[in-house]
Amino acid sequence: MQNLSSTQREILLALIELYNKGKKMIKSKEVADMIGKDEGTVRNIILGLKVLGLVESKPGPNGGYIPTLKAYEFIKNPSISPILDKLSLYRGNVETDIKIENIELLDVTNPSGNKVILKVTGDLRKIRPGDPVRLGPTPY
Protein backbone atom coordinates (compact mmCIF):
# COMPACT_ATOMS: atom_id res chain seq x y z
CA MET A 1 0.00 0.00 0.00
CA GLN A 2 1.18 3.49 -0.69
CA ASN A 3 2.40 5.77 2.06
CA LEU A 4 -0.11 8.23 3.44
CA SER A 5 0.51 11.97 3.49
CA SER A 6 0.99 13.51 6.92
CA THR A 7 -2.54 14.97 6.77
CA GLN A 8 -4.08 11.63 5.77
CA ARG A 9 -2.22 9.89 8.58
CA GLU A 10 -3.23 12.57 11.11
CA ILE A 11 -6.90 12.25 10.13
CA LEU A 12 -6.80 8.45 10.17
CA LEU A 13 -5.15 8.41 13.61
CA ALA A 14 -7.74 10.87 14.95
CA LEU A 15 -10.58 8.77 13.51
CA ILE A 16 -9.16 5.62 15.12
CA GLU A 17 -8.71 7.37 18.48
CA LEU A 18 -12.24 8.78 18.46
CA TYR A 19 -13.72 5.45 17.40
CA ASN A 20 -11.81 3.56 20.10
CA LYS A 21 -13.20 5.94 22.75
CA GLY A 22 -16.86 5.69 21.75
CA LYS A 23 -17.25 2.66 19.43
CA LYS A 24 -19.71 4.67 17.34
CA MET A 25 -19.84 6.32 13.93
CA ILE A 26 -17.59 9.40 13.94
CA LYS A 27 -18.65 12.67 12.30
CA SER A 28 -16.17 14.64 10.21
CA LYS A 29 -16.73 17.60 12.55
CA GLU A 30 -15.45 15.55 15.50
CA VAL A 31 -12.25 14.75 13.62
CA ALA A 32 -11.90 18.36 12.44
CA ASP A 33 -12.34 19.69 15.98
CA MET A 34 -9.81 17.22 17.36
CA ILE A 35 -7.03 18.09 14.91
CA GLY A 36 -7.88 21.74 14.28
CA LYS A 37 -8.60 21.44 10.56
CA ASP A 38 -11.52 22.58 8.41
CA GLU A 39 -14.40 20.09 8.29
CA GLY A 40 -14.50 20.23 4.47
CA THR A 41 -10.82 19.33 4.30
CA VAL A 42 -11.40 16.39 6.64
CA ARG A 43 -14.32 15.14 4.51
CA ASN A 44 -12.22 15.35 1.33
CA ILE A 45 -9.29 13.49 2.89
CA ILE A 46 -11.60 10.82 4.31
CA LEU A 47 -12.96 10.19 0.80
CA GLY A 48 -9.43 9.29 -0.26
CA LEU A 49 -8.99 7.05 2.78
CA LYS A 50 -12.28 5.36 1.88
CA VAL A 51 -10.98 4.62 -1.64
CA LEU A 52 -7.89 3.03 -0.04
CA GLY A 53 -10.15 0.78 2.06
CA LEU A 54 -9.10 2.38 5.34
CA VAL A 55 -12.47 3.94 6.21
CA GLU A 56 -16.11 2.89 5.92
CA SER A 57 -18.95 5.41 5.86
CA LYS A 58 -22.67 5.56 6.43
CA PRO A 59 -24.68 8.51 5.07
CA GLY A 60 -27.46 10.28 6.89
CA PRO A 61 -28.05 11.96 10.23
CA ASN A 62 -26.99 8.85 12.16
CA GLY A 63 -24.08 8.22 9.81
CA GLY A 64 -20.42 8.93 10.00
CA TYR A 65 -17.13 7.16 9.54
CA ILE A 66 -15.39 4.19 11.12
CA PRO A 67 -11.89 2.84 10.55
CA THR A 68 -11.60 -0.58 8.91
CA LEU A 69 -9.47 -3.48 10.13
CA LYS A 70 -7.13 -2.59 7.27
CA ALA A 71 -6.69 0.87 8.84
CA TYR A 72 -5.63 -0.67 12.16
CA GLU A 73 -3.20 -3.01 10.38
CA PHE A 74 -1.80 -0.16 8.31
CA ILE A 75 -1.21 2.09 11.33
CA LYS A 76 0.45 -0.70 13.35
CA ASN A 77 2.96 -1.53 10.59
CA PRO A 78 5.91 0.83 10.30
CA SER A 79 6.90 1.86 6.81
CA ILE A 80 9.30 -0.65 5.31
CA SER A 81 9.84 1.04 1.96
CA PRO A 82 13.48 2.12 2.67
CA ILE A 83 14.65 -1.51 2.77
CA LEU A 84 12.74 -2.76 -0.27
CA ASP A 85 15.49 -1.98 -2.78
CA LYS A 86 17.71 -4.45 -0.94
CA LEU A 87 15.29 -7.38 -0.80
CA SER A 88 15.47 -10.43 -3.02
CA LEU A 89 13.25 -13.48 -3.02
CA TYR A 90 14.94 -16.78 -2.17
CA ARG A 91 13.56 -20.20 -3.11
CA GLY A 92 14.90 -22.33 -0.31
CA ASN A 93 18.48 -21.08 0.08
CA VAL A 94 18.88 -20.08 -3.58
CA GLU A 95 18.53 -16.42 -4.51
CA THR A 96 16.28 -15.77 -7.51
CA ASP A 97 16.29 -12.72 -9.77
CA ILE A 98 12.89 -11.78 -8.32
CA LYS A 99 13.07 -8.41 -6.55
CA ILE A 100 10.55 -7.13 -4.01
CA GLU A 101 8.93 -3.79 -4.90
CA ASN A 102 6.27 -3.59 -2.19
CA ILE A 103 5.13 -5.55 0.85
CA GLU A 104 1.66 -5.38 2.39
CA LEU A 105 1.28 -7.16 5.72
CA LEU A 106 -2.19 -8.49 6.47
CA ASP A 107 -3.82 -10.05 9.49
CA VAL A 108 -0.93 -9.05 11.76
CA THR A 109 -3.05 -9.39 14.89
CA ASN A 110 -3.89 -13.04 14.18
CA PRO A 111 -1.94 -15.20 16.68
CA SER A 112 -2.10 -18.29 14.43
CA GLY A 113 -0.37 -16.71 11.44
CA ASN A 114 -0.03 -13.74 9.16
CA LYS A 115 -0.42 -13.09 5.45
CA VAL A 116 1.65 -10.99 3.09
CA ILE A 117 1.07 -9.61 -0.38
CA LEU A 118 4.23 -9.02 -2.39
CA LYS A 119 4.61 -6.88 -5.49
CA VAL A 120 7.59 -8.26 -7.36
CA THR A 121 9.55 -8.00 -10.60
CA GLY A 122 11.35 -10.88 -12.24
CA ASP A 123 10.65 -14.32 -13.65
CA LEU A 124 7.89 -15.87 -11.53
CA ARG A 125 8.26 -19.20 -13.36
CA LYS A 126 11.19 -19.89 -11.05
CA ILE A 127 8.82 -20.46 -8.14
CA ARG A 128 5.73 -22.62 -7.80
CA PRO A 129 2.76 -22.59 -5.43
CA GLY A 130 3.82 -24.23 -2.18
CA ASP A 131 7.54 -23.52 -2.58
CA PRO A 132 9.11 -22.30 0.65
CA VAL A 133 10.39 -18.79 0.01
CA ARG A 134 12.03 -16.12 2.10
CA LEU A 135 12.95 -12.48 1.66
CA GLY A 136 16.35 -11.12 2.39
CA PRO A 137 18.75 -9.97 3.35
CA THR A 138 16.99 -7.92 5.98
CA PRO A 139 18.74 -5.33 8.14
CA TYR A 140 17.33 -6.82 11.36
Tab-separated table of N, CA and C in Angstrom:
chain	number	residue	atom	x	y	z
A	1	MET	N	0.856	-1.171	0.000
A	1	MET	CA	0.000	0.000	0.000
A	1	MET	C	0.894	1.224	0.000
A	2	GLN	N	0.423	2.256	-0.632
A	2	GLN	CA	1.183	3.493	-0.691
A	2	GLN	C	1.293	4.127	0.684
A	3	ASN	N	2.280	5.007	0.822
A	3	ASN	CA	2.405	5.767	2.058
A	3	ASN	C	1.344	6.854	2.092
A	4	LEU	N	0.867	7.160	3.274
A	4	LEU	CA	-0.109	8.232	3.438
A	4	LEU	C	0.618	9.555	3.628
A	5	SER	N	-0.028	10.638	3.204
A	5	SER	CA	0.511	11.967	3.490
A	5	SER	C	0.377	12.213	4.991
A	6	SER	N	1.066	13.222	5.479
A	6	SER	CA	0.990	13.507	6.917
A	6	SER	C	-0.434	13.888	7.325
A	7	THR	N	-1.155	14.595	6.456
A	7	THR	CA	-2.538	14.971	6.770
A	7	THR	C	-3.449	13.750	6.772
A	8	GLN	N	-3.277	12.860	5.794
A	8	GLN	CA	-4.079	11.631	5.768
A	8	GLN	C	-3.837	10.809	7.027
A	9	ARG	N	-2.573	10.678	7.390
A	9	ARG	CA	-2.220	9.890	8.578
A	9	ARG	C	-2.797	10.530	9.841
A	10	GLU	N	-2.704	11.853	9.948
A	10	GLU	CA	-3.234	12.575	11.109
A	10	GLU	C	-4.745	12.353	11.232
A	11	ILE	N	-5.451	12.436	10.119
A	11	ILE	CA	-6.903	12.252	10.133
A	11	ILE	C	-7.254	10.810	10.459
A	12	LEU	N	-6.528	9.859	9.884
A	12	LEU	CA	-6.801	8.451	10.169
A	12	LEU	C	-6.540	8.136	11.640
A	13	LEU	N	-5.450	8.640	12.191
A	13	LEU	CA	-5.150	8.408	13.609
A	13	LEU	C	-6.215	9.023	14.508
A	14	ALA	N	-6.682	10.222	14.160
A	14	ALA	CA	-7.741	10.869	14.947
A	14	ALA	C	-9.028	10.059	14.873
A	15	LEU	N	-9.372	9.583	13.686
A	15	LEU	CA	-10.579	8.772	13.514
A	15	LEU	C	-10.497	7.498	14.357
A	16	ILE	N	-9.347	6.845	14.334
A	16	ILE	CA	-9.160	5.622	15.123
A	16	ILE	C	-9.280	5.928	16.616
A	17	GLU	N	-8.649	6.999	17.060
A	17	GLU	CA	-8.707	7.366	18.484
A	17	GLU	C	-10.137	7.669	18.923
A	18	LEU	N	-10.849	8.451	18.129
A	18	LEU	CA	-12.240	8.780	18.465
A	18	LEU	C	-13.123	7.536	18.454
A	19	TYR	N	-12.914	6.666	17.477
A	19	TYR	CA	-13.718	5.449	17.399
A	19	TYR	C	-13.430	4.544	18.595
A	20	ASN	N	-12.171	4.415	18.965
A	20	ASN	CA	-11.812	3.563	20.103
A	20	ASN	C	-12.427	4.060	21.407
A	21	LYS	N	-12.594	5.370	21.540
A	21	LYS	CA	-13.203	5.938	22.751
A	21	LYS	C	-14.697	5.656	22.829
A	22	GLY	N	-15.399	5.771	21.701
A	22	GLY	CA	-16.856	5.688	21.751
A	22	GLY	C	-17.490	4.514	21.051
A	23	LYS	N	-16.722	3.809	20.198
A	23	LYS	CA	-17.254	2.664	19.432
A	23	LYS	C	-18.551	3.027	18.714
A	24	LYS	N	-18.542	4.213	18.090
A	24	LYS	CA	-19.714	4.674	17.343
A	24	LYS	C	-19.231	5.347	16.065
A	25	MET	N	-20.178	5.604	15.157
A	25	MET	CA	-19.844	6.323	13.932
A	25	MET	C	-19.302	7.706	14.308
A	26	ILE	N	-18.251	8.128	13.637
A	26	ILE	CA	-17.593	9.399	13.939
A	26	ILE	C	-17.920	10.412	12.842
A	27	LYS	N	-18.348	11.584	13.241
A	27	LYS	CA	-18.653	12.671	12.304
A	27	LYS	C	-17.355	13.378	11.892
A	28	SER	N	-17.349	13.904	10.680
A	28	SER	CA	-16.168	14.635	10.208
A	28	SER	C	-15.884	15.846	11.095
A	29	LYS	N	-16.913	16.444	11.656
A	29	LYS	CA	-16.734	17.601	12.549
A	29	LYS	C	-15.943	17.210	13.797
A	30	GLU	N	-16.193	16.001	14.318
A	30	GLU	CA	-15.455	15.546	15.499
A	30	GLU	C	-13.961	15.438	15.194
A	31	VAL	N	-13.654	14.876	14.022
A	31	VAL	CA	-12.251	14.748	13.618
A	31	VAL	C	-11.645	16.132	13.416
A	32	ALA	N	-12.380	17.001	12.716
A	32	ALA	CA	-11.895	18.359	12.444
A	32	ALA	C	-11.617	19.117	13.741
A	33	ASP	N	-12.526	19.011	14.697
A	33	ASP	CA	-12.336	19.688	15.985
A	33	ASP	C	-11.117	19.144	16.724
A	34	MET	N	-10.912	17.848	16.641
A	34	MET	CA	-9.812	17.221	17.364
A	34	MET	C	-8.448	17.661	16.820
A	35	ILE	N	-8.340	17.782	15.499
A	35	ILE	CA	-7.031	18.088	14.913
A	35	ILE	C	-6.886	19.543	14.467
A	36	GLY	N	-7.955	20.325	14.619
A	36	GLY	CA	-7.880	21.741	14.279
A	36	GLY	C	-7.834	22.028	12.791
A	37	LYS	N	-8.540	21.226	12.007
A	37	LYS	CA	-8.603	21.441	10.557
A	37	LYS	C	-10.039	21.732	10.155
A	38	ASP	N	-10.207	22.282	8.958
A	38	ASP	CA	-11.523	22.580	8.414
A	38	ASP	C	-12.290	21.282	8.155
A	39	GLU	N	-13.577	21.288	8.468
A	39	GLU	CA	-14.399	20.086	8.293
A	39	GLU	C	-14.449	19.638	6.831
A	40	GLY	N	-14.490	20.576	5.900
A	40	GLY	CA	-14.498	20.227	4.472
A	40	GLY	C	-13.220	19.517	4.059
A	41	THR	N	-12.101	19.978	4.574
A	41	THR	CA	-10.816	19.328	4.303
A	41	THR	C	-10.831	17.898	4.825
A	42	VAL	N	-11.333	17.728	6.038
A	42	VAL	CA	-11.402	16.391	6.641
A	42	VAL	C	-12.270	15.475	5.787
A	43	ARG	N	-13.428	15.960	5.352
A	43	ARG	CA	-14.316	15.138	4.511
A	43	ARG	C	-13.621	14.724	3.213
A	44	ASN	N	-12.921	15.662	2.584
A	44	ASN	CA	-12.221	15.354	1.331
A	44	ASN	C	-11.123	14.318	1.533
A	45	ILE	N	-10.370	14.448	2.599
A	45	ILE	CA	-9.294	13.492	2.887
A	45	ILE	C	-9.885	12.121	3.206
A	46	ILE	N	-10.971	12.093	3.958
A	46	ILE	CA	-11.599	10.822	4.314
A	46	ILE	C	-12.096	10.097	3.065
A	47	LEU	N	-12.557	10.830	2.062
A	47	LEU	CA	-12.964	10.185	0.803
A	47	LEU	C	-11.803	9.404	0.200
A	48	GLY	N	-10.612	9.984	0.234
A	48	GLY	CA	-9.430	9.286	-0.255
A	48	GLY	C	-9.097	8.068	0.585
A	49	LEU	N	-9.246	8.189	1.893
A	49	LEU	CA	-8.993	7.052	2.784
A	49	LEU	C	-10.013	5.944	2.545
A	50	LYS	N	-11.232	6.340	2.192
A	50	LYS	CA	-12.279	5.361	1.880
A	50	LYS	C	-11.910	4.585	0.617
A	51	VAL	N	-11.402	5.276	-0.394
A	51	VAL	CA	-10.975	4.624	-1.637
A	51	VAL	C	-9.859	3.615	-1.354
A	52	LEU	N	-8.991	3.930	-0.406
A	52	LEU	CA	-7.890	3.030	-0.041
A	52	LEU	C	-8.348	1.865	0.837
A	53	GLY	N	-9.628	1.861	1.222
A	53	GLY	CA	-10.150	0.781	2.056
A	53	GLY	C	-9.832	0.934	3.528
A	54	LEU	N	-9.468	2.145	3.952
A	54	LEU	CA	-9.102	2.377	5.343
A	54	LEU	C	-10.257	2.901	6.187
A	55	VAL	N	-11.324	3.348	5.523
A	55	VAL	CA	-12.468	3.944	6.213
A	55	VAL	C	-13.755	3.452	5.565
A	56	GLU	N	-14.762	3.188	6.399
A	56	GLU	CA	-16.112	2.891	5.916
A	56	GLU	C	-17.004	4.051	6.327
A	57	SER	N	-18.057	4.292	5.534
A	57	SER	CA	-18.946	5.405	5.862
A	57	SER	C	-20.398	4.978	5.772
A	58	LYS	N	-21.227	5.741	6.475
A	58	LYS	CA	-22.673	5.556	6.432
A	58	LYS	C	-23.281	6.945	6.299
A	59	PRO	N	-24.080	7.178	5.241
A	59	PRO	CA	-24.676	8.507	5.070
A	59	PRO	C	-25.865	8.721	6.004
A	60	GLY	N	-26.260	9.962	6.120
A	60	GLY	CA	-27.458	10.284	6.887
A	60	GLY	C	-27.157	10.880	8.239
A	61	PRO	N	-28.223	11.286	8.941
A	61	PRO	CA	-28.049	11.958	10.234
A	61	PRO	C	-27.415	11.068	11.301
A	62	ASN	N	-27.609	9.765	11.202
A	62	ASN	CA	-26.989	8.847	12.160
A	62	ASN	C	-25.704	8.247	11.608
A	63	GLY	N	-25.262	8.766	10.474
A	63	GLY	CA	-24.084	8.220	9.808
A	63	GLY	C	-22.795	8.789	10.346
A	64	GLY	N	-21.748	8.483	9.629
A	64	GLY	CA	-20.417	8.932	10.000
A	64	GLY	C	-19.386	8.007	9.399
A	65	TYR	N	-18.241	7.947	10.042
A	65	TYR	CA	-17.126	7.156	9.538
A	65	TYR	C	-16.600	6.242	10.635
A	66	ILE	N	-16.098	5.084	10.195
A	66	ILE	CA	-15.393	4.193	11.117
A	66	ILE	C	-14.153	3.655	10.408
A	67	PRO	N	-13.078	3.428	11.158
A	67	PRO	CA	-11.888	2.841	10.549
A	67	PRO	C	-12.117	1.356	10.279
A	68	THR	N	-11.508	0.846	9.223
A	68	THR	CA	-11.602	-0.577	8.906
A	68	THR	C	-10.469	-1.330	9.610
A	69	LEU	N	-10.551	-2.650	9.593
A	69	LEU	CA	-9.469	-3.476	10.128
A	69	LEU	C	-8.176	-3.174	9.378
A	70	LYS	N	-8.300	-2.933	8.088
A	70	LYS	CA	-7.130	-2.594	7.272
A	70	LYS	C	-6.457	-1.322	7.798
A	71	ALA	N	-7.245	-0.368	8.283
A	71	ALA	CA	-6.687	0.868	8.845
A	71	ALA	C	-5.854	0.559	10.084
A	72	TYR	N	-6.377	-0.297	10.956
A	72	TYR	CA	-5.630	-0.669	12.161
A	72	TYR	C	-4.333	-1.381	11.789
A	73	GLU	N	-4.399	-2.295	10.814
A	73	GLU	CA	-3.202	-3.012	10.384
A	73	GLU	C	-2.196	-2.054	9.761
A	74	PHE	N	-2.680	-1.115	8.972
A	74	PHE	CA	-1.801	-0.155	8.309
A	74	PHE	C	-1.080	0.727	9.326
A	75	ILE	N	-1.798	1.200	10.317
A	75	ILE	CA	-1.211	2.085	11.326
A	75	ILE	C	-0.202	1.339	12.199
A	76	LYS	N	-0.451	0.067	12.476
A	76	LYS	CA	0.450	-0.696	13.347
A	76	LYS	C	1.744	-1.087	12.654
A	77	ASN	N	1.765	-1.118	11.319
A	77	ASN	CA	2.961	-1.533	10.590
A	77	ASN	C	3.807	-0.328	10.228
A	78	PRO	N	5.048	-0.287	10.699
A	78	PRO	CA	5.910	0.827	10.300
A	78	PRO	C	6.226	0.733	8.813
A	79	SER	N	6.562	1.847	8.230
A	79	SER	CA	6.904	1.861	6.808
A	79	SER	C	8.174	1.061	6.588
A	80	ILE	N	8.128	0.165	5.606
A	80	ILE	CA	9.303	-0.654	5.313
A	80	ILE	C	9.879	-0.327	3.949
A	81	SER	N	9.392	0.720	3.315
A	81	SER	CA	9.843	1.044	1.965
A	81	SER	C	11.344	1.309	1.844
A	82	PRO	N	12.052	1.877	2.848
A	82	PRO	CA	13.484	2.122	2.667
A	82	PRO	C	14.312	0.858	2.461
A	83	ILE	N	13.849	-0.299	2.920
A	83	ILE	CA	14.647	-1.513	2.774
A	83	ILE	C	14.276	-2.320	1.544
A	84	LEU	N	13.222	-1.934	0.825
A	84	LEU	CA	12.741	-2.765	-0.269
A	84	LEU	C	13.740	-2.898	-1.406
A	85	ASP	N	14.552	-1.887	-1.669
A	85	ASP	CA	15.490	-1.980	-2.781
A	85	ASP	C	16.589	-3.000	-2.516
A	86	LYS	N	16.685	-3.486	-1.300
A	86	LYS	CA	17.711	-4.452	-0.940
A	86	LYS	C	17.180	-5.878	-0.856
A	87	LEU	N	15.879	-6.062	-1.035
A	87	LEU	CA	15.291	-7.377	-0.803
A	87	LEU	C	15.184	-8.206	-2.073
A	88	SER	N	15.626	-9.440	-1.962
A	88	SER	CA	15.469	-10.429	-3.020
A	88	SER	C	14.599	-11.549	-2.492
A	89	LEU	N	14.032	-12.318	-3.400
A	89	LEU	CA	13.247	-13.481	-3.018
A	89	LEU	C	14.126	-14.717	-3.188
A	90	TYR	N	14.158	-15.549	-2.155
A	90	TYR	CA	14.936	-16.779	-2.174
A	90	TYR	C	13.982	-17.964	-2.235
A	91	ARG	N	14.294	-18.928	-3.074
A	91	ARG	CA	13.562	-20.205	-3.113
A	91	ARG	C	14.456	-21.184	-2.377
A	92	GLY	N	14.011	-21.568	-1.184
A	92	GLY	CA	14.901	-22.334	-0.312
A	92	GLY	C	16.059	-21.433	0.069
A	93	ASN	N	17.297	-21.897	-0.205
A	93	ASN	CA	18.480	-21.077	0.077
A	93	ASN	C	19.074	-20.461	-1.179
A	94	VAL	N	18.364	-20.576	-2.309
A	94	VAL	CA	18.884	-20.084	-3.582
A	94	VAL	C	18.228	-18.748	-3.928
A	95	GLU	N	19.062	-17.735	-4.144
A	95	GLU	CA	18.531	-16.422	-4.509
A	95	GLU	C	18.026	-16.454	-5.944
A	96	THR	N	16.845	-15.893	-6.162
A	96	THR	CA	16.283	-15.771	-7.508
A	96	THR	C	16.527	-14.350	-8.005
A	97	ASP	N	16.175	-14.095	-9.258
A	97	ASP	CA	16.287	-12.723	-9.775
A	97	ASP	C	15.016	-11.922	-9.502
A	98	ILE	N	14.143	-12.458	-8.674
A	98	ILE	CA	12.892	-11.781	-8.320
A	98	ILE	C	13.193	-10.756	-7.232
A	99	LYS	N	12.828	-9.507	-7.496
A	99	LYS	CA	13.065	-8.413	-6.554
A	99	LYS	C	11.738	-7.938	-5.974
A	100	ILE	N	11.744	-7.576	-4.714
A	100	ILE	CA	10.547	-7.130	-4.011
A	100	ILE	C	10.380	-5.627	-4.217
A	101	GLU	N	9.211	-5.218	-4.711
A	101	GLU	CA	8.925	-3.794	-4.900
A	101	GLU	C	8.044	-3.234	-3.795
A	102	ASN	N	7.173	-4.064	-3.237
A	102	ASN	CA	6.273	-3.588	-2.185
A	102	ASN	C	5.831	-4.777	-1.345
A	103	ILE	N	5.614	-4.522	-0.073
A	103	ILE	CA	5.130	-5.546	0.852
A	103	ILE	C	3.924	-4.983	1.575
A	104	GLU	N	2.843	-5.765	1.606
A	104	GLU	CA	1.665	-5.380	2.392
A	104	GLU	C	1.398	-6.502	3.383
A	105	LEU	N	1.514	-6.183	4.666
A	105	LEU	CA	1.276	-7.162	5.716
A	105	LEU	C	-0.202	-7.158	6.068
A	106	LEU	N	-0.781	-8.349	6.156
A	106	LEU	CA	-2.195	-8.490	6.472
A	106	LEU	C	-2.360	-9.363	7.704
A	107	ASP	N	-3.441	-9.164	8.391
A	107	ASP	CA	-3.820	-10.045	9.494
A	107	ASP	C	-2.722	-10.141	10.554
A	108	VAL	N	-2.058	-9.015	10.832
A	108	VAL	CA	-0.931	-9.046	11.762
A	108	VAL	C	-1.342	-9.320	13.198
A	109	THR	N	-2.607	-9.139	13.518
A	109	THR	CA	-3.048	-9.389	14.887
A	109	THR	C	-3.503	-10.823	15.107
A	110	ASN	N	-3.458	-11.644	14.078
A	110	ASN	CA	-3.886	-13.035	14.181
A	110	ASN	C	-2.773	-13.859	14.828
A	111	PRO	N	-3.003	-14.455	16.000
A	111	PRO	CA	-1.944	-15.202	16.676
A	111	PRO	C	-1.562	-16.506	15.975
A	112	SER	N	-2.414	-17.013	15.086
A	112	SER	CA	-2.100	-18.287	14.435
A	112	SER	C	-1.353	-18.119	13.120
A	113	GLY	N	-1.132	-16.903	12.677
A	113	GLY	CA	-0.368	-16.707	11.444
A	113	GLY	C	-0.722	-15.409	10.762
A	114	ASN	N	0.157	-15.001	9.867
A	114	ASN	CA	-0.034	-13.745	9.156
A	114	ASN	C	-0.039	-14.012	7.663
A	115	LYS	N	-0.425	-13.006	6.902
A	115	LYS	CA	-0.418	-13.085	5.450
A	115	LYS	C	0.363	-11.901	4.924
A	116	VAL	N	0.898	-12.065	3.716
A	116	VAL	CA	1.646	-10.989	3.093
A	116	VAL	C	1.321	-10.970	1.605
A	117	ILE	N	1.217	-9.771	1.061
A	117	ILE	CA	1.065	-9.605	-0.380
A	117	ILE	C	2.340	-8.931	-0.864
A	118	LEU	N	2.995	-9.557	-1.850
A	118	LEU	CA	4.235	-9.020	-2.392
A	118	LEU	C	4.008	-8.512	-3.804
A	119	LYS	N	4.559	-7.363	-4.111
A	119	LYS	CA	4.614	-6.878	-5.488
A	119	LYS	C	6.056	-7.082	-5.918
A	120	VAL	N	6.246	-7.853	-6.973
A	120	VAL	CA	7.594	-8.256	-7.355
A	120	VAL	C	7.851	-7.993	-8.833
A	121	THR	N	9.138	-8.001	-9.197
A	121	THR	CA	9.554	-7.999	-10.597
A	121	THR	C	10.498	-9.170	-10.776
A	122	GLY	N	10.486	-9.748	-11.958
A	122	GLY	CA	11.351	-10.877	-12.241
A	122	GLY	C	10.556	-12.038	-12.806
A	123	ASP	N	11.245	-13.138	-13.028
A	123	ASP	CA	10.651	-14.316	-13.655
A	123	ASP	C	9.973	-15.192	-12.602
A	124	LEU	N	8.644	-15.111	-12.528
A	124	LEU	CA	7.894	-15.874	-11.526
A	124	LEU	C	7.827	-17.364	-11.842
A	125	ARG	N	8.262	-17.762	-13.032
A	125	ARG	CA	8.261	-19.198	-13.363
A	125	ARG	C	9.297	-19.960	-12.542
A	126	LYS	N	10.164	-19.240	-11.869
A	126	LYS	CA	11.190	-19.890	-11.046
A	126	LYS	C	10.661	-20.356	-9.696
A	127	ILE	N	9.439	-19.970	-9.369
A	127	ILE	CA	8.816	-20.456	-8.138
A	127	ILE	C	7.459	-21.046	-8.469
A	128	ARG	N	7.023	-21.955	-7.604
A	128	ARG	CA	5.733	-22.620	-7.799
A	128	ARG	C	4.909	-22.496	-6.522
A	129	PRO	N	3.588	-22.607	-6.644
A	129	PRO	CA	2.763	-22.593	-5.426
A	129	PRO	C	3.236	-23.667	-4.453
A	130	GLY	N	3.380	-23.289	-3.211
A	130	GLY	CA	3.815	-24.227	-2.180
A	130	GLY	C	5.310	-24.219	-1.927
A	131	ASP	N	6.099	-23.598	-2.812
A	131	ASP	CA	7.543	-23.520	-2.584
A	131	ASP	C	7.821	-22.681	-1.338
A	132	PRO	N	8.721	-23.158	-0.475
A	132	PRO	CA	9.113	-22.303	0.652
A	132	PRO	C	9.990	-21.165	0.123
A	133	VAL	N	9.616	-19.947	0.453
A	133	VAL	CA	10.386	-18.785	0.015
A	133	VAL	C	10.692	-17.916	1.221
A	134	ARG	N	11.709	-17.093	1.071
A	134	ARG	CA	12.026	-16.117	2.103
A	134	ARG	C	12.518	-14.857	1.418
A	135	LEU	N	12.480	-13.764	2.154
A	135	LEU	CA	12.952	-12.479	1.661
A	135	LEU	C	14.229	-12.136	2.383
A	136	GLY	N	15.144	-11.500	1.692
A	136	GLY	CA	16.353	-11.121	2.387
A	136	GLY	C	17.325	-10.419	1.462
A	137	PRO	N	18.455	-10.040	1.916
A	137	PRO	CA	18.748	-9.968	3.346
A	137	PRO	C	17.983	-8.828	3.993
A	138	THR	N	17.681	-8.982	5.257
A	138	THR	CA	16.993	-7.917	5.981
A	138	THR	C	17.970	-7.288	6.960
A	139	PRO	N	17.796	-6.009	7.249
A	139	PRO	CA	18.737	-5.333	8.141
A	139	PRO	C	18.527	-5.644	9.614
A	140	TYR	N	17.571	-6.493	9.957
A	140	TYR	CA	17.333	-6.819	11.364
A	140	TYR	C	17.009	-8.279	11.507
